[in-house]
Structures are given as C-alpha cells and as structure tokens.
Amino acid sequence: MALMGLLPPDAAKILSGTMSFNGKTIDMTRERIPASMRGGDMAMIFQEPMTSLNPAFRIGDQIAEAVQQHKGCTRAEGRARALEMLRRVGLPSPEKRIGAYPHQFSGGMRQRVMIAMALLCEPDLLIADEPTTAIDVTIQAQILDLLKELQREKGTAIIMITHSMGVIANICHRVQVMYAGKIAEEADAGPLFADPRHPYTVGLLESIPRLDEHK
C-alpha cells in the first residue's frame, strides 16, 4: 500500500497502484489522498519529529490545529484536548510545555508531541513509523498501552513500522517481515515468533539478547 499525501511530494514519483480506504478507491498514479482524510481519517507518526513539527509555532497550537480542522472544535476546546492528550502520552509538566516551541524539547519529548498530534483526532487508520524511538522503556510501555486502548475503544487499524521485535510481540496481530524491500515472510505474531520459516526472520529473532542463555 502506497500512501501519497502522507509522504514528501517527490515521493510521488515512485508511487503506483491503488489503495482502498473506507469504501473509497484511490488511484495512486493519478491522485493524492484528499486533505480531508489526512490527519483526520488517517494519521501518521513519523520517525523524525523535527521534520514534521513547524519550528515557528508553539506545539500546543500545532496539536490543536488538527482537531480544530477535522472535528470542528473551537480554539479553546482544541487547546484543552491537546493538553489532555499531552498528559496521556506522558509529557512532563504539559501545562507549562504546551506553550513551548519544538526546539525547546528533547528528542523523546518531540516524539511524544507527534504521537499526541496523531492520536488526537482518533483516526480510523494510524501509521506508526518507529513511534517509540528515543523514548525510555517506561514511557514506551505507556504509549503502546495507549495505542492498544485506541484500537480497542475506537476500532483503529494500526500499521506499525518497527525493527523492535519486543514492540511487535506487544502490539501486533499480523506481521510482515521485510527483506531488501520485499515481504520475506507473513504470519500471525504468535506463530511467527514460535516457528519462523524464513532464514532472515530466524536471524532477526536469534539476534535478540536473551537472559536465559549463556554463550
């Protein structure tokens, strides 16, 4: 599935095929995903937040803008919802930091801002590209629980792009293992971990350090 409109404009040169979403089929060779769908019906958590956050605007305004545009909230309502979501993703002192600029945050804090922005509109589809990069394991677990809660309560479909086998085991139902840009193996998470069939998948699992083995 290619996602033109969630990627930089020059990426359109290499996209092809069609995608179906909520009953609408989009020809990726001729049209972009409508702006009304991006950020509302579908959202993406990018791996590098500084390429997605505008350095000239306060993070509270950037987060609230999405819910104002897609949910019709007032500015005050958008700010209140942004503040609540910042609390849920574990941002320290959100009441003070909601008025700060992206450069005033650490990498992990900016990542949590991106996650808050993506989750605020409760999208039908969430694409998460290494969403827990630069985040400590305690906050990582909190964010994964938040993603699972969103999936359970709202029926959100989540595409998780990650190299972390622990994250995959925690949150994923169906797994596709990519090798050289192609799908090398596809299976439900349980069988994949219990009985991997492709040598690359076997190598990935064997590369995970284990405390119960001595070598």
JSON list of C-alpha atoms in Angstrom, two decimals, residues 23 39 49 68 71 77 79 81 105 120 140 147 155 167 177 189 191 210:
[
{"chain": "A", "resi": 23, "resn": "GLY", "atom": "CA", "xyz": [-15.03, 2.34, 0.72]},
{"chain": "A", "resi": 39, "resn": "GLY", "atom": "CA", "xyz": [-4.78, 13.79, 9.85]},
{"chain": "A", "resi": 49, "resn": "PRO", "atom": "CA", "xyz": [9.54, 14.65, 14.58]},
{"chain": "A", "resi": 68, "resn": "GLN", "atom": "CA", "xyz": [-9.99, 22.15, 15.11]},
{"chain": "A", "resi": 71, "resn": "LYS", "atom": "CA", "xyz": [-13.55, 17.92, 14.45]},
{"chain": "A", "resi": 77, "resn": "GLU", "atom": "CA", "xyz": [-11.62, 23.27, 23.02]},
{"chain": "A", "resi": 79, "resn": "ARG", "atom": "CA", "xyz": [-6.19, 23.51, 23.31]},
{"chain": "A", "resi": 81, "resn": "ARG", "atom": "CA", "xyz": [-7.97, 18.41, 24.16]},
{"chain": "A", "resi": 105, "resn": "PHE", "atom": "CA", "xyz": [12.06, 19.88, 23.67]},
{"chain": "A", "resi": 120, "resn": "LEU", "atom": "CA", "xyz": [-5.98, 13.42, 18.93]},
{"chain": "A", "resi": 140, "resn": "GLN", "atom": "CA", "xyz": [7.35, 3.33, 25.65]},
{"chain": "A", "resi": 147, "resn": "LEU", "atom": "CA", "xyz": [-2.23, 2.67, 21.11]},
{"chain": "A", "resi": 155, "resn": "GLY", "atom": "CA", "xyz": [-11.50, 0.20, 16.28]},
{"chain": "A", "resi": 167, "resn": "VAL", "atom": "CA", "xyz": [7.14, -3.89, 20.22]},
{"chain": "A", "resi": 177, "resn": "VAL", "atom": "CA", "xyz": [8.93, -9.27, 7.66]},
{"chain": "A", "resi": 189, "resn": "ALA", "atom": "CA", "xyz": [2.56, -12.77, 15.51]},
{"chain": "A", "resi": 191, "resn": "PRO", "atom": "CA", "xyz": [3.23, -18.47, 15.00]},
{"chain": "A", "resi": 210, "resn": "ARG", "atom": "CA", "xyz": [18.33, -13.49, 25.99]}
]
